[in-house]
Tab-separated table of C-alpha atoms and ligand atoms in Angstrom:
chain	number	residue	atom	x	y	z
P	1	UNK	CA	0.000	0.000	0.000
P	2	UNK	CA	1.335	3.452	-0.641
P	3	UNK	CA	0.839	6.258	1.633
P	4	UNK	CA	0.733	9.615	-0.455
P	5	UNK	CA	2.303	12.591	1.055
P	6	UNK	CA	0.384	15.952	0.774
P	7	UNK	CA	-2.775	14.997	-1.425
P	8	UNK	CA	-5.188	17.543	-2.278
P	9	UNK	CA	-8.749	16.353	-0.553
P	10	UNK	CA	-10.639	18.377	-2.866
P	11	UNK	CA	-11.346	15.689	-5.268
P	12	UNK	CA	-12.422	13.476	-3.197
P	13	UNK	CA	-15.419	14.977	-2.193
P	14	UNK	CA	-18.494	16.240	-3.225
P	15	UNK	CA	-18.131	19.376	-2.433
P	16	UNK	CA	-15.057	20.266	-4.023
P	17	UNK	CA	-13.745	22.308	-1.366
P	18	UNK	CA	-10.988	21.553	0.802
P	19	UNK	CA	-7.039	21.402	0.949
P	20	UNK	CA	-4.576	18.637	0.918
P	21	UNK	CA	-4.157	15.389	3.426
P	22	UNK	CA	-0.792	15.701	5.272
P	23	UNK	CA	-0.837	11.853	3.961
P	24	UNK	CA	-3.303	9.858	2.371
P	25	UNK	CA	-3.968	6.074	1.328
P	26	UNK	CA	-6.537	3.961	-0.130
P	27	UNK	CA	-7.427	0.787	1.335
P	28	UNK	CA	-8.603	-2.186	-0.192
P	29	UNK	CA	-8.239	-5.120	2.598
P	30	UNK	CA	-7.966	-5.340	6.077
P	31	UNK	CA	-4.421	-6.093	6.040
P	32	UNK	CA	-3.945	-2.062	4.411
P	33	UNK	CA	-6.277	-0.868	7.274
P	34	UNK	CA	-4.208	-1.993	9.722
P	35	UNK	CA	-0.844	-0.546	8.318
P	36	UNK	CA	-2.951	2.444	7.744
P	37	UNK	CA	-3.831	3.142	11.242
P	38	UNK	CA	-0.763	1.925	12.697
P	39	UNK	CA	1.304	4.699	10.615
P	40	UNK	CA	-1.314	7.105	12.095
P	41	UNK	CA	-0.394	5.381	15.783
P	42	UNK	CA	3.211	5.321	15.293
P	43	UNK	CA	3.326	9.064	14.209
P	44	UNK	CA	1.221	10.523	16.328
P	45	UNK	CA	-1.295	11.761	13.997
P	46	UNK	CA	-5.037	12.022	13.538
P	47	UNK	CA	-6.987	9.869	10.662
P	48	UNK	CA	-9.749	10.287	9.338
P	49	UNK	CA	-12.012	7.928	7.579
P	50	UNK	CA	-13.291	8.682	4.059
P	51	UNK	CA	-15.966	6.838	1.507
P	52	UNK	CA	-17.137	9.121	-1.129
P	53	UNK	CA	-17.117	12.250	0.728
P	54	UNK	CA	-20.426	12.703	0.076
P	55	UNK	CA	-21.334	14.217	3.397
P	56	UNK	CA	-18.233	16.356	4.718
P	57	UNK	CA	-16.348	19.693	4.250
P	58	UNK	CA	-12.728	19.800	4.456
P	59	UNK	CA	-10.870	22.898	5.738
P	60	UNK	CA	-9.278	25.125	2.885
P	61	UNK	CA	-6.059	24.480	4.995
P	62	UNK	CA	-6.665	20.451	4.535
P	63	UNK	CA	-6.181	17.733	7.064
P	64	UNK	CA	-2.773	17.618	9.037
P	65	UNK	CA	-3.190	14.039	9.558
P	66	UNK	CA	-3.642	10.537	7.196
P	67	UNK	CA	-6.825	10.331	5.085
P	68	UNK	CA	-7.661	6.924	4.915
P	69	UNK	CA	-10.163	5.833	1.700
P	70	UNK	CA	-12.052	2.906	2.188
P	71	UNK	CA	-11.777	0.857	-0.778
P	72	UNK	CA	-12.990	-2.487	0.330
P	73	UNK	CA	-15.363	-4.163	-2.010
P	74	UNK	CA	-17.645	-7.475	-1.813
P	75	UNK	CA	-21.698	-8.891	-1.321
P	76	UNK	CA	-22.589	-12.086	-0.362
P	77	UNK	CA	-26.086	-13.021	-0.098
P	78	UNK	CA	-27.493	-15.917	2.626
P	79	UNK	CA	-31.128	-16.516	1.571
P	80	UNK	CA	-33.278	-18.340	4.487
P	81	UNK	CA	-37.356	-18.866	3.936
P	82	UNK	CA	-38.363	-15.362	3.185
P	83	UNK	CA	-35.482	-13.496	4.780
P	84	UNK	CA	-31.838	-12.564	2.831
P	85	UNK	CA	-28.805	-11.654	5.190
P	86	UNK	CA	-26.681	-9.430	2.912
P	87	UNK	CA	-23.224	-8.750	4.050
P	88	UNK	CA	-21.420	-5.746	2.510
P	89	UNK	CA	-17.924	-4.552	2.518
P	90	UNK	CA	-17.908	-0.913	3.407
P	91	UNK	CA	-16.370	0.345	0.289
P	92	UNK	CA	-19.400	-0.463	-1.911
P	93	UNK	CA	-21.452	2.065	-3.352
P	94	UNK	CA	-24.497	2.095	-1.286
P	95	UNK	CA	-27.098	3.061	-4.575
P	96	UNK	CA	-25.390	-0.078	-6.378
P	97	UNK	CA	-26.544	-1.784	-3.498
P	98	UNK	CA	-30.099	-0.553	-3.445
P	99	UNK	CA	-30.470	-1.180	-7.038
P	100	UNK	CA	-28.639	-4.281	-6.959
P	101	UNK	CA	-31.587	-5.640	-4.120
P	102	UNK	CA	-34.377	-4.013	-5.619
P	103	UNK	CA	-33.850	-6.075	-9.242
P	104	UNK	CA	-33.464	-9.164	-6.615
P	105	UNK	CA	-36.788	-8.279	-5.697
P	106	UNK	CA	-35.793	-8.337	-2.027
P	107	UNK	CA	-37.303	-5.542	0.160
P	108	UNK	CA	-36.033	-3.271	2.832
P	109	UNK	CA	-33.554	-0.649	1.211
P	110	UNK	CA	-35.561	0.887	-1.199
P	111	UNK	CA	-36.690	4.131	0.542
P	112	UNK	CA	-33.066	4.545	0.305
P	113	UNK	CA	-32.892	4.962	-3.272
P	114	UNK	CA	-30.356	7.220	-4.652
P	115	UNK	CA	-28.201	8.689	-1.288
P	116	UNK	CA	-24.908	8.954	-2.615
P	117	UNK	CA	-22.617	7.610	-0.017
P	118	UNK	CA	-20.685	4.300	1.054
P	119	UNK	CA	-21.863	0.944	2.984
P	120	UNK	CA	-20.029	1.880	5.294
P	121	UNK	CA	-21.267	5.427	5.413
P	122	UNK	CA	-24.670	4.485	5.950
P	123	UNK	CA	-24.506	3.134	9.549
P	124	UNK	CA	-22.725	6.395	10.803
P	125	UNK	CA	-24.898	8.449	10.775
P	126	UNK	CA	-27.900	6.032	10.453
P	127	UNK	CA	-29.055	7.329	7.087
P	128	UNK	CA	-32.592	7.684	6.558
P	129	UNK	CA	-35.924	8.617	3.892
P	130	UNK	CA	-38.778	8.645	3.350
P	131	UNK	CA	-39.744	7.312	6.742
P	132	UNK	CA	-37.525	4.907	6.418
P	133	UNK	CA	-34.155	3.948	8.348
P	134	UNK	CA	-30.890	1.997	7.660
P	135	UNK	CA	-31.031	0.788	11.290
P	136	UNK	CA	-34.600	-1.077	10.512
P	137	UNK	CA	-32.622	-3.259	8.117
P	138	UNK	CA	-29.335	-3.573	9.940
P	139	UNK	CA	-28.517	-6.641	12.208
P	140	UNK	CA	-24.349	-6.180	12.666
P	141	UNK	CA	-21.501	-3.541	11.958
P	142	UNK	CA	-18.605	-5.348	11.711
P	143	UNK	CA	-15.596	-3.260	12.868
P	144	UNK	CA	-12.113	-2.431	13.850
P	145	UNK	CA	-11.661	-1.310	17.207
P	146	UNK	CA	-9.110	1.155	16.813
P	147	UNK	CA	-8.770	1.544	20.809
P	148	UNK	CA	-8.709	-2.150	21.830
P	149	UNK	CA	-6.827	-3.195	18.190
P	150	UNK	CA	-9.423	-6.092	17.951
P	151	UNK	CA	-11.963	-6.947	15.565
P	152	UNK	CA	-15.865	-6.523	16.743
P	153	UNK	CA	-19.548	-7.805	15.509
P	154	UNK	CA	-21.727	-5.147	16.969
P	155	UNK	CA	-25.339	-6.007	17.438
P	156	UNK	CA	-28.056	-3.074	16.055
P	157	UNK	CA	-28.160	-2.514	19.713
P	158	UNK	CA	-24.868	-2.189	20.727
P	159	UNK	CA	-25.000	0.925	17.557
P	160	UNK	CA	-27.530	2.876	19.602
P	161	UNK	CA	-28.976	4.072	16.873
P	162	UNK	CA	-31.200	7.150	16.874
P	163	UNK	CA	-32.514	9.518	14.334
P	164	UNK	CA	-29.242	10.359	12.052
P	165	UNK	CA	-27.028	9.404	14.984
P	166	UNK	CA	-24.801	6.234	16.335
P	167	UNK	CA	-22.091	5.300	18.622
P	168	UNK	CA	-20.131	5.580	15.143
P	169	UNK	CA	-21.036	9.716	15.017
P	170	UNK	CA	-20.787	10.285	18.449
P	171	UNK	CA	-17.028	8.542	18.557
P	172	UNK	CA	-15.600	9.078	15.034
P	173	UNK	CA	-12.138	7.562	15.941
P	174	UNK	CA	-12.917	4.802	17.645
P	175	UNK	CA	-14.333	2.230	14.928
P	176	UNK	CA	-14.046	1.673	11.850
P	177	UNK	CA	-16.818	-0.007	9.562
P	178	UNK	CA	-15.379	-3.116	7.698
P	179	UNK	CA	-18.620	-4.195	6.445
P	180	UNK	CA	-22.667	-4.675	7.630
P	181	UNK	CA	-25.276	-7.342	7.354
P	182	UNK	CA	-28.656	-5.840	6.450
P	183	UNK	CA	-31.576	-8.437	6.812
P	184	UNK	CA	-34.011	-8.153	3.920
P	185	UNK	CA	-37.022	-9.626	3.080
P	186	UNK	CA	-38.403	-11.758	-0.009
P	187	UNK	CA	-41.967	-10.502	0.780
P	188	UNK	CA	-42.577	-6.875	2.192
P	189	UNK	CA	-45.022	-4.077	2.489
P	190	UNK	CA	-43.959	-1.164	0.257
P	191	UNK	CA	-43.976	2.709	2.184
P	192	UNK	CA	-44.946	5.381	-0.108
P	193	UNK	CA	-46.906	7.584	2.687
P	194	UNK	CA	-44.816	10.359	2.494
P	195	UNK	CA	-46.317	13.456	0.379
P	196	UNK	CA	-43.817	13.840	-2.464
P	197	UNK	CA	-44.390	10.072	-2.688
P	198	UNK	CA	-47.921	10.031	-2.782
P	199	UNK	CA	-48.513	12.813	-4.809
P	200	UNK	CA	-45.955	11.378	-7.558
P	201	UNK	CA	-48.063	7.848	-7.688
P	202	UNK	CA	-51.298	10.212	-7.987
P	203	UNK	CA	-50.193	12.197	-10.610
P	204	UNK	CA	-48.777	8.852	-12.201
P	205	UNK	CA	-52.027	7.280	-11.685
P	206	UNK	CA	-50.585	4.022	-10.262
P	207	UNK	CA	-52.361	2.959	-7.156
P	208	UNK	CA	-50.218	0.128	-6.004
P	209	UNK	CA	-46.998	0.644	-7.160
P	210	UNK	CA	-44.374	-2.149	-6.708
P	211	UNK	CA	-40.638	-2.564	-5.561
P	212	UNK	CA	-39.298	-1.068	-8.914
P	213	UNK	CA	-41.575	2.070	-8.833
P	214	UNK	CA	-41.142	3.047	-5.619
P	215	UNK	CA	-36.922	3.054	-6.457
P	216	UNK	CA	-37.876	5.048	-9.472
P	217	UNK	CA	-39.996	7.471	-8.044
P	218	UNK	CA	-37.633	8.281	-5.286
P	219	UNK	CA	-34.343	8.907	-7.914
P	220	UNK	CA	-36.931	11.150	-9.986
P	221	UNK	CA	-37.748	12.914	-7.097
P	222	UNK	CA	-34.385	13.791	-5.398
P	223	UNK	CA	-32.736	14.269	-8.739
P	224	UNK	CA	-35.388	17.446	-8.931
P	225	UNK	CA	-34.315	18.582	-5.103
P	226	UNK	CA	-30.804	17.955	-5.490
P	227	UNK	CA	-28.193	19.245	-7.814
P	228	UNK	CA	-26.363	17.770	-10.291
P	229	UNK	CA	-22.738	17.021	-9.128
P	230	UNK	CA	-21.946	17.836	-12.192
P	231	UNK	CA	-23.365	21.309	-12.469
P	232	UNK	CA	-21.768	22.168	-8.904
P	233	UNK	CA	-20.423	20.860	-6.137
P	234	UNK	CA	-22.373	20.015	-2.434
P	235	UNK	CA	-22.489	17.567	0.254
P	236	UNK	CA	-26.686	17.231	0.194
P	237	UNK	CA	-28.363	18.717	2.925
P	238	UNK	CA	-26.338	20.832	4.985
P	239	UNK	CA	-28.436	20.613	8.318
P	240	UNK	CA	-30.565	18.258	10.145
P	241	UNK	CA	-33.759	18.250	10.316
P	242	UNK	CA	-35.125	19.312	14.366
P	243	UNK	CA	-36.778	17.560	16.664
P	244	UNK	CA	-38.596	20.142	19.314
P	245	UNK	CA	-41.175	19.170	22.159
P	246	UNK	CA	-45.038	19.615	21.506
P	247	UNK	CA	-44.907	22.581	23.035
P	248	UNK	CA	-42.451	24.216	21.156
P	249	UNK	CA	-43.973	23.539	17.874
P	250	UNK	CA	-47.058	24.830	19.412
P	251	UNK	CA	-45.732	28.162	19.935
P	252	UNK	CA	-44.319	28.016	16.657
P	253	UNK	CA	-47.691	26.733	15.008
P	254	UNK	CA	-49.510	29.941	16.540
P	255	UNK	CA	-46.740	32.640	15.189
P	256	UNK	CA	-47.081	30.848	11.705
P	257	UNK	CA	-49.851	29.146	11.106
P	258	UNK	CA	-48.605	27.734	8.165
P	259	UNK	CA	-45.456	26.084	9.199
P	260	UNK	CA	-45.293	22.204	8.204
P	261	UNK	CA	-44.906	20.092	11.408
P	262	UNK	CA	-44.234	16.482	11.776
P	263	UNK	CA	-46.363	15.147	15.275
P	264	UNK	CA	-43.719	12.310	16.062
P	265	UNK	CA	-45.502	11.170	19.509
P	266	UNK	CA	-47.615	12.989	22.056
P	267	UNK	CA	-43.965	14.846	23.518
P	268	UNK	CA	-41.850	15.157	20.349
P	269	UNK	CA	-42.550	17.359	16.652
P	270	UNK	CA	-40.330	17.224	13.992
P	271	UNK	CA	-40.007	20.153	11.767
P	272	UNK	CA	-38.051	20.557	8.194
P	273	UNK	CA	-35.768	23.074	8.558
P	274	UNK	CA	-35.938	23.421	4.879
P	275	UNK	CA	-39.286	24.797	5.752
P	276	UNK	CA	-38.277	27.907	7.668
P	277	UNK	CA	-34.991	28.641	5.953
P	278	UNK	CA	-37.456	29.214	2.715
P	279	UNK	CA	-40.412	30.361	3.777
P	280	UNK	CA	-39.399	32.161	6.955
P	281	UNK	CA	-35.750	33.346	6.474
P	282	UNK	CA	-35.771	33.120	2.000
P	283	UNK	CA	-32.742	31.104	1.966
P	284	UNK	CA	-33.657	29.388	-1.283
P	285	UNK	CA	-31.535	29.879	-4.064
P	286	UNK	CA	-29.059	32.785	-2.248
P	287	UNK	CA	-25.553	33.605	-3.879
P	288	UNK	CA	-22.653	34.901	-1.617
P	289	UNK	CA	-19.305	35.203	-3.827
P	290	UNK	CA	-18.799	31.650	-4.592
P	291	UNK	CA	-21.348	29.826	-2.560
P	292	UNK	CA	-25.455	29.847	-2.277
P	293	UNK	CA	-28.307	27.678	-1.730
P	294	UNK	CA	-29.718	25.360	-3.705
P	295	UNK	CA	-32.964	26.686	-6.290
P	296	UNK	CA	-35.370	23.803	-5.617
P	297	UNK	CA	-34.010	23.425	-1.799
P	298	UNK	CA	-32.905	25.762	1.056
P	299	UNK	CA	-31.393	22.590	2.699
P	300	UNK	CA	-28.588	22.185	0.499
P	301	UNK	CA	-25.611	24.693	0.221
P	302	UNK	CA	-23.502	24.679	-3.392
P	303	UNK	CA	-20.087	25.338	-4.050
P	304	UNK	CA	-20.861	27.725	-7.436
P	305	UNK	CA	-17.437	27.631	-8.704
P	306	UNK	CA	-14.034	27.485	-6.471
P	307	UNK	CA	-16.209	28.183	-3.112
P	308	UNK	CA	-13.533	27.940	-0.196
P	309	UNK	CA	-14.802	26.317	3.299
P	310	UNK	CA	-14.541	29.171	5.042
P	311	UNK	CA	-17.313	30.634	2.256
P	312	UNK	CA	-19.454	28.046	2.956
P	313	UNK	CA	-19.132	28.111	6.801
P	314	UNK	CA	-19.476	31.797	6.794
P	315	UNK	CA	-23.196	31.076	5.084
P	316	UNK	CA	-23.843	28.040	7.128
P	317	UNK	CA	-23.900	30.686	9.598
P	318	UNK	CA	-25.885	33.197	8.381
P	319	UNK	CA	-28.764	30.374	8.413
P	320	UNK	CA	-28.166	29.063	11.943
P	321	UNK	CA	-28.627	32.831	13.207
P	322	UNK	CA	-31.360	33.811	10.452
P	323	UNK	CA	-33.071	30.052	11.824
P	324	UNK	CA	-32.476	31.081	15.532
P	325	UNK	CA	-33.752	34.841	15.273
P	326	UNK	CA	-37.076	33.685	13.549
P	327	UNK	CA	-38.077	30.363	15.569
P	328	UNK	CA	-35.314	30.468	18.989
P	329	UNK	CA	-34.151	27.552	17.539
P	330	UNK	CA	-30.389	26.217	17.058
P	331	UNK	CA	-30.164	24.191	13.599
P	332	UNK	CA	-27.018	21.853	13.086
P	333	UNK	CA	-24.592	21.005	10.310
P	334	UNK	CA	-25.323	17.384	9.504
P	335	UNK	CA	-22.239	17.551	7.635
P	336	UNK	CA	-18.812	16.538	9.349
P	337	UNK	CA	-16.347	19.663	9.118
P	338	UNK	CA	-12.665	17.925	8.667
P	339	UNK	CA	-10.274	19.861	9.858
Z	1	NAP	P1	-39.052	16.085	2.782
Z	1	NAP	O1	-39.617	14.831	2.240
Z	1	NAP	O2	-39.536	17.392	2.262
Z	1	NAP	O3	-39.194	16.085	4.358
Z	1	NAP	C1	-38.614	17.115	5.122
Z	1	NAP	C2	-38.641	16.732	6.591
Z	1	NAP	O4	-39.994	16.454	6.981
Z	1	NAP	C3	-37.818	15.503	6.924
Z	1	NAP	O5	-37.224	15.719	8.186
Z	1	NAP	C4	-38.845	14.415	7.030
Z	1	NAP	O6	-38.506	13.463	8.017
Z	1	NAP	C5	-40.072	15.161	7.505
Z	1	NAP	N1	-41.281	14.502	6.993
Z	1	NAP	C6	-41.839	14.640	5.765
Z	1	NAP	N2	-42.946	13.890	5.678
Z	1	NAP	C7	-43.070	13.253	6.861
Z	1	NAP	C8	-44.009	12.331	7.387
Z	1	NAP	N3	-45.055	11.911	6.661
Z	1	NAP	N4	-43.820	11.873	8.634
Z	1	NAP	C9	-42.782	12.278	9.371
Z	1	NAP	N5	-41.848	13.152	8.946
Z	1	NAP	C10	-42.003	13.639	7.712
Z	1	NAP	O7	-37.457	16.058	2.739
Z	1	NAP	P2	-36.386	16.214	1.574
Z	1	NAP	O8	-35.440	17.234	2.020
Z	1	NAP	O9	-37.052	16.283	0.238
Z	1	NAP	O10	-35.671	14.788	1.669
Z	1	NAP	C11	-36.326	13.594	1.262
Z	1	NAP	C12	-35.989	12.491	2.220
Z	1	NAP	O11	-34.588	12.228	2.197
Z	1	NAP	C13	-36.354	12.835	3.670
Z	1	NAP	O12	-36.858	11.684	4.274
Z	1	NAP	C14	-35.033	13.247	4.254
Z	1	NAP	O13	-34.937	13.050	5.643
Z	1	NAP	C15	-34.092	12.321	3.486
Z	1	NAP	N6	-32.710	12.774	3.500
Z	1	NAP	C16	-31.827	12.054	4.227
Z	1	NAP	C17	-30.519	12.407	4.328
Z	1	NAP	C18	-29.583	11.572	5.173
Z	1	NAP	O14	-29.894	10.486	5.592
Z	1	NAP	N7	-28.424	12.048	5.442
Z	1	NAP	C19	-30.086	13.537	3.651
Z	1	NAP	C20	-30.987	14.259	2.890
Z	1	NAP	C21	-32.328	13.870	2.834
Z	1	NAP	P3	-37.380	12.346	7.825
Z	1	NAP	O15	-36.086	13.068	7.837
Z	1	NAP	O16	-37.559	11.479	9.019
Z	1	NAP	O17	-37.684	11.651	6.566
């Protein structure tokens, strides 16, 4: 394995912001990881994990320690009665994974149609749409325990999974995902309750759309909210979503009336931030020098040509304060900042 000295990030992210790795090294076996994080041991230096930096924004002055790239690859398939264990090496592409098990006709992933990401990525930060999560469909996270130096099977439990958060977020640099085992099903009961969902089945006049459909109406759908990578660069939606109590959304409810809430239990609202950055703060579709928002979605910041991190960080926040002066409430990045 060769470990690069001074590699620009920027490449090797979505974004296309960022400057270089001190070092940097792509890893295709578990034999590489380990030399990988023992170089980081031995020299006293931070890592850093990365899949298809699809979700982070490196510092314009880079990384001063060894980017590691997960490169791992591999899918093997254990079919039992009406359930499939799938185990997946984390440096798959998770939408070739989604398609992959949709064309098997095996259910589970497919509200999870077109995130651009890793395998590996997905457990992290428990990815999730369309009201559905990767944790429903997750049984182990195999890992290296970067503390201990031993190799671990954690149960879902063990993940503590929660809405877009995991042992895996709260600890970055303790594990590292080697592969998971989803459980899928042969037979399964399709979700397509959520509005843009609905309403695209409606207007398509199918009433019970199957496996297929519901993949392809999710890509047409986020391929209109998102941009094209192509076009310009971005890391998806730049904040999470917030959970408030009842009352909270209440007082929120009676200043605007029209605000779209999300009734979670009797104690717990969520509410789409995307929502009151466009409606409340007009967030959609801002420029600022090289950065701005996205047209068809406050929720996503763009890099509009060579955008520098500090750009987009200065923007990020000018919507946290614009967010907390209108509601009282503190949004944050659900992108990682690597610094
Ligand atoms: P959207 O469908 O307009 O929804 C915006 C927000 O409202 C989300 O927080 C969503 O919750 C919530 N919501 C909408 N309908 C709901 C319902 N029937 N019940 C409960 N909550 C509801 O969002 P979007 O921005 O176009 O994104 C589409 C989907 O992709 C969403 O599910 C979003 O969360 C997901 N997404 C995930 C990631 C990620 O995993 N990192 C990144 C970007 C977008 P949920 O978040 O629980 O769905």
């Amino acid at each position: 394995m060769i470990i690069e000295k001074k590699k620009s990030l920027k490449e090797y992210t979505t974004f296309k912001i960022g400057g270089p790795a001190r070092f940097f090294c792509i890893v295709t076996n578990k034999d590489e990881l380990i030399e990988a994080i023992n170089f980081s041991k031995k020299s006293k230096l931070p890592f850093f994990i990365l899949g298809k930096g699809s979700n982070i924004l490196v510092s314009d002055d880079g990384f001063p320690g060894i980017a590691i790239k997960m490169e791992m690859k591999g899918i093997t398939y254990m079919e039992d009665g009406n359930t499939v264990k799938v185990t997946v090496a984390s440096g798959e592409d998770w939408d070739t994974l989604v398609k992959e098990t949709v064309e098997k006709g095996f259910y589970g992933l497919e509200n999870l149609s077109y995130i651009p990401g890793t395998v590996g990525a997905s457990p992290v930060q428990n990815i999730g749409a369309y009201g559905s999560e990767v944790k429903d469909m997750i049984e182990t996270v195999h890992v290296l325990d970067v503390l201990k130096d031993e190799y671990l099977d954690l149960s879902n439990e063990v993940c503590k999974f929660s809405y877009r958060n995991s042992i895996f977020k709260k600890d970055p640099r303790r594990y590292v995902v080697l592969s998971v085992t989803f459980i899928l099903n042969k037979k399964g009961k399709l979700n397509y309750e959520y509005k843009d969902l609905k309403e695209y089945f409606t207007y398509k006049k199918i009433k019970e759309p199957n496996l297929e459909q519901v993949r392809d109406a999710i890509i047409e759908i986020r391929k209109k909210k998102l941009p094209d990578l192509r076009d310009c660069g971005s890391a998806g939606s730049f904040f999470k979503n917030v959970i408030v109590s009842a009352t909270k959304a209440k007082e929120l409810t009676t200043k605007y009336p029209e605000m779209i809430v999300h009734p979670l239990n009797d104690k717990k609202v969520k509410i789409p931030v995307a929502w009151i950055l466009d409606n409340l703060c007009g967030f959609r579709g801002v420029k600022k020098g090289n950065v701005g928002t996205y047209k068809n979605q406050a929720l996503v910041i763009i890099n509009l040509g060579n955008a520098t991190s500090a750009e987009v960080i200065a923007l990020a926040q000018k919507m946290v304060d614009g967010v907390y002066e209108k509601t009282g409430i503190e949004i944050e990045p659900e992108v990682e900042y690597v610094i």
